[in-house]
Amino acid sequence: MAARQRAATTLPSLIRALRKESPKPANQNLPSLKRAFSLYDQINLIDQIPDDQLVFQSVADTGFVVNGVNYEGSLLCVGNLLLSWSPKKLSEITADSLSIFQVMKPTPEILILGCGRHIQPVDPELRRFIKSTGMKLESVDSRNAASTYNILNEEGRVVAAALLPYGVSS
């Protein structure tokens, strides 16, 4: 019984002592969800690319918009070099039209071929030529080719793209 009385009398003083020692929470309000999302919305990786890096911003039936400039016709891109390119349809793409890759150093690890509106089979002779340069070939529609080029180029990979306008269908 004496132990119970002693505990009853010391308990309030023990609680007071613990309250004094416990750190008081700082009045730091967490940002509201609206504030958190508005901060997230302000992050824009596309606008934070180097000025000399090529970025395809849109693909049209007759050409492309690259770094805010409208280009008509087919394009050949290597790293951050952009060239007007003569082929107007897939059958006009030959080893001669891609001969720049025989002398270019470093050789791109991959050539992304934008076939226009639809993915089309690539001539086996052209495939052999591309393989002989040391590149891999990815053949897709031009929208996906431009997007893939953007991603790989942004990663700093040595990549090339040969793109026909999106309006090309065969």
XYZ file of C-alpha atoms in Angstrom:
170
model
C 0.000 0.000 0.000
C 2.864 2.345 0.748
C 4.308 1.649 -2.693
C 1.012 2.530 -4.265
C 0.845 5.844 -2.421
C 4.418 6.656 -3.328
C 3.705 5.886 -7.020
C 0.556 8.010 -6.922
C 2.458 10.962 -5.493
C 5.516 10.646 -7.752
C 3.605 9.989 -10.969
C 2.420 13.589 -11.471
C 5.911 14.957 -10.819
C 7.373 12.357 -13.236
C 4.919 13.376 -15.964
C 5.768 17.064 -15.418
C 9.483 16.285 -15.687
C 8.995 14.341 -18.914
C 6.944 17.163 -20.430
C 9.675 19.660 -19.617
C 12.367 17.483 -21.217
C 10.470 16.559 -24.367
C 11.243 18.918 -27.230
C 8.399 21.094 -28.265
C 7.511 20.538 -31.909
C 8.579 23.431 -34.084
C 5.698 25.093 -35.779
C 6.664 23.936 -39.251
C 3.642 23.588 -41.413
C 3.933 21.151 -44.269
C 3.175 22.652 -47.680
C -0.317 22.052 -48.865
C -0.801 19.551 -51.647
C -1.663 22.406 -53.962
C 1.677 24.056 -53.206
C 3.576 20.772 -53.586
C 2.050 20.095 -57.004
C 2.613 23.644 -58.186
C 6.321 23.235 -57.398
C 6.351 19.984 -59.345
C 4.658 21.645 -62.311
C 7.436 24.231 -62.461
C 10.053 21.582 -63.228
C 10.487 21.447 -66.986
C 13.361 19.324 -68.221
C 12.763 20.186 -71.877
C 13.542 23.877 -71.277
C 16.758 23.044 -69.430
C 18.633 21.494 -72.326
C 21.846 22.967 -73.700
C 21.395 25.516 -76.489
C 23.320 23.407 -78.984
C 21.293 20.220 -78.398
C 18.735 19.312 -81.052
C 15.185 18.712 -79.857
C 12.332 17.699 -82.134
C 9.324 19.680 -80.937
C 6.790 18.540 -83.511
C 6.419 16.307 -86.529
C 4.187 17.338 -89.448
C 3.137 15.761 -92.730
C 5.691 17.838 -94.648
C 8.507 18.372 -92.147
C 9.629 18.942 -88.587
C 10.054 21.659 -85.975
C 13.487 21.416 -84.370
C 14.562 23.911 -81.696
C 11.777 26.257 -82.772
C 12.725 26.224 -86.466
C 10.432 24.771 -89.134
C 12.185 22.363 -91.551
C 10.493 21.062 -94.699
C 11.360 17.646 -96.103
C 13.550 14.839 -94.851
C 16.256 15.332 -92.228
C 19.426 13.542 -91.251
C 20.539 14.137 -87.652
C 23.756 13.028 -86.024
C 24.269 14.046 -82.419
C 23.572 17.767 -82.589
C 24.188 18.150 -86.333
C 21.121 18.630 -88.528
C 21.239 18.160 -92.307
C 18.647 18.475 -95.037
C 18.376 15.060 -96.668
C 17.299 14.222 -100.235
C 15.242 10.966 -99.947
C 11.503 11.602 -100.202
C 10.353 8.004 -99.635
C 11.781 4.833 -98.114
C 12.742 3.295 -101.459
C 15.058 6.291 -102.096
C 17.108 5.583 -98.960
C 20.275 3.853 -100.150
C 23.806 3.216 -98.956
C 24.834 6.330 -100.911
C 22.315 8.509 -99.067
C 23.780 7.257 -95.769
C 27.436 7.249 -96.866
C 28.293 9.970 -94.314
C 28.363 7.208 -91.689
C 31.363 5.541 -93.377
C 33.571 8.503 -92.468
C 31.934 9.887 -89.337
C 33.788 9.435 -86.064
C 32.629 8.516 -83.509
C 30.175 6.274 -85.259
C 26.685 6.533 -83.774
C 25.664 3.445 -81.839
C 22.194 3.458 -83.371
C 20.473 4.825 -86.464
C 16.800 5.544 -85.965
C 15.028 5.402 -89.290
C 11.747 7.348 -89.417
C 9.745 5.727 -92.234
C 6.984 8.338 -92.385
C 3.466 7.535 -91.205
C 3.870 3.737 -91.005
C 6.674 1.352 -90.153
C 7.913 -0.260 -93.339
C 10.329 -3.113 -94.016
C 13.877 -1.975 -94.733
C 15.692 -3.352 -97.778
C 18.078 -6.162 -96.679
C 20.948 -4.568 -98.634
C 20.444 -1.300 -96.726
C 20.362 -3.232 -93.436
C 23.699 -4.888 -94.329
C 25.234 -1.509 -95.141
C 24.104 0.007 -91.837
C 25.413 -3.010 -89.940
C 28.773 -2.717 -91.768
C 29.193 0.812 -90.358
C 28.905 -0.559 -86.819
C 25.470 0.916 -86.101
C 22.314 -0.808 -84.992
C 19.126 0.012 -86.903
C 15.751 0.880 -85.405
C 13.009 1.388 -87.985
C 9.850 3.108 -86.711
C 7.312 5.724 -87.811
C 8.682 9.267 -87.912
C 6.879 10.509 -84.775
C 8.340 7.752 -82.646
C 11.717 8.143 -84.348
C 11.867 11.844 -83.421
C 10.816 11.082 -79.850
C 13.365 8.276 -79.475
C 16.075 10.529 -80.914
C 15.229 13.225 -78.348
C 15.475 10.792 -75.449
C 18.719 9.138 -76.528
C 20.347 12.446 -77.469
C 19.345 13.955 -74.118
C 20.973 10.981 -72.383
C 24.205 11.930 -74.140
C 24.332 8.837 -76.325
C 25.847 9.025 -79.801
C 22.733 8.603 -81.903
C 21.659 9.336 -85.478
C 18.254 9.722 -87.094
C 17.233 9.572 -90.736
C 13.691 10.952 -90.879
C 11.141 11.138 -93.649
C 8.232 13.551 -93.116
C 5.200 12.033 -91.390
C 3.023 12.441 -94.506
C 5.083 9.818 -96.371
C 3.140 6.572 -96.387
C 4.903 4.341 -98.941
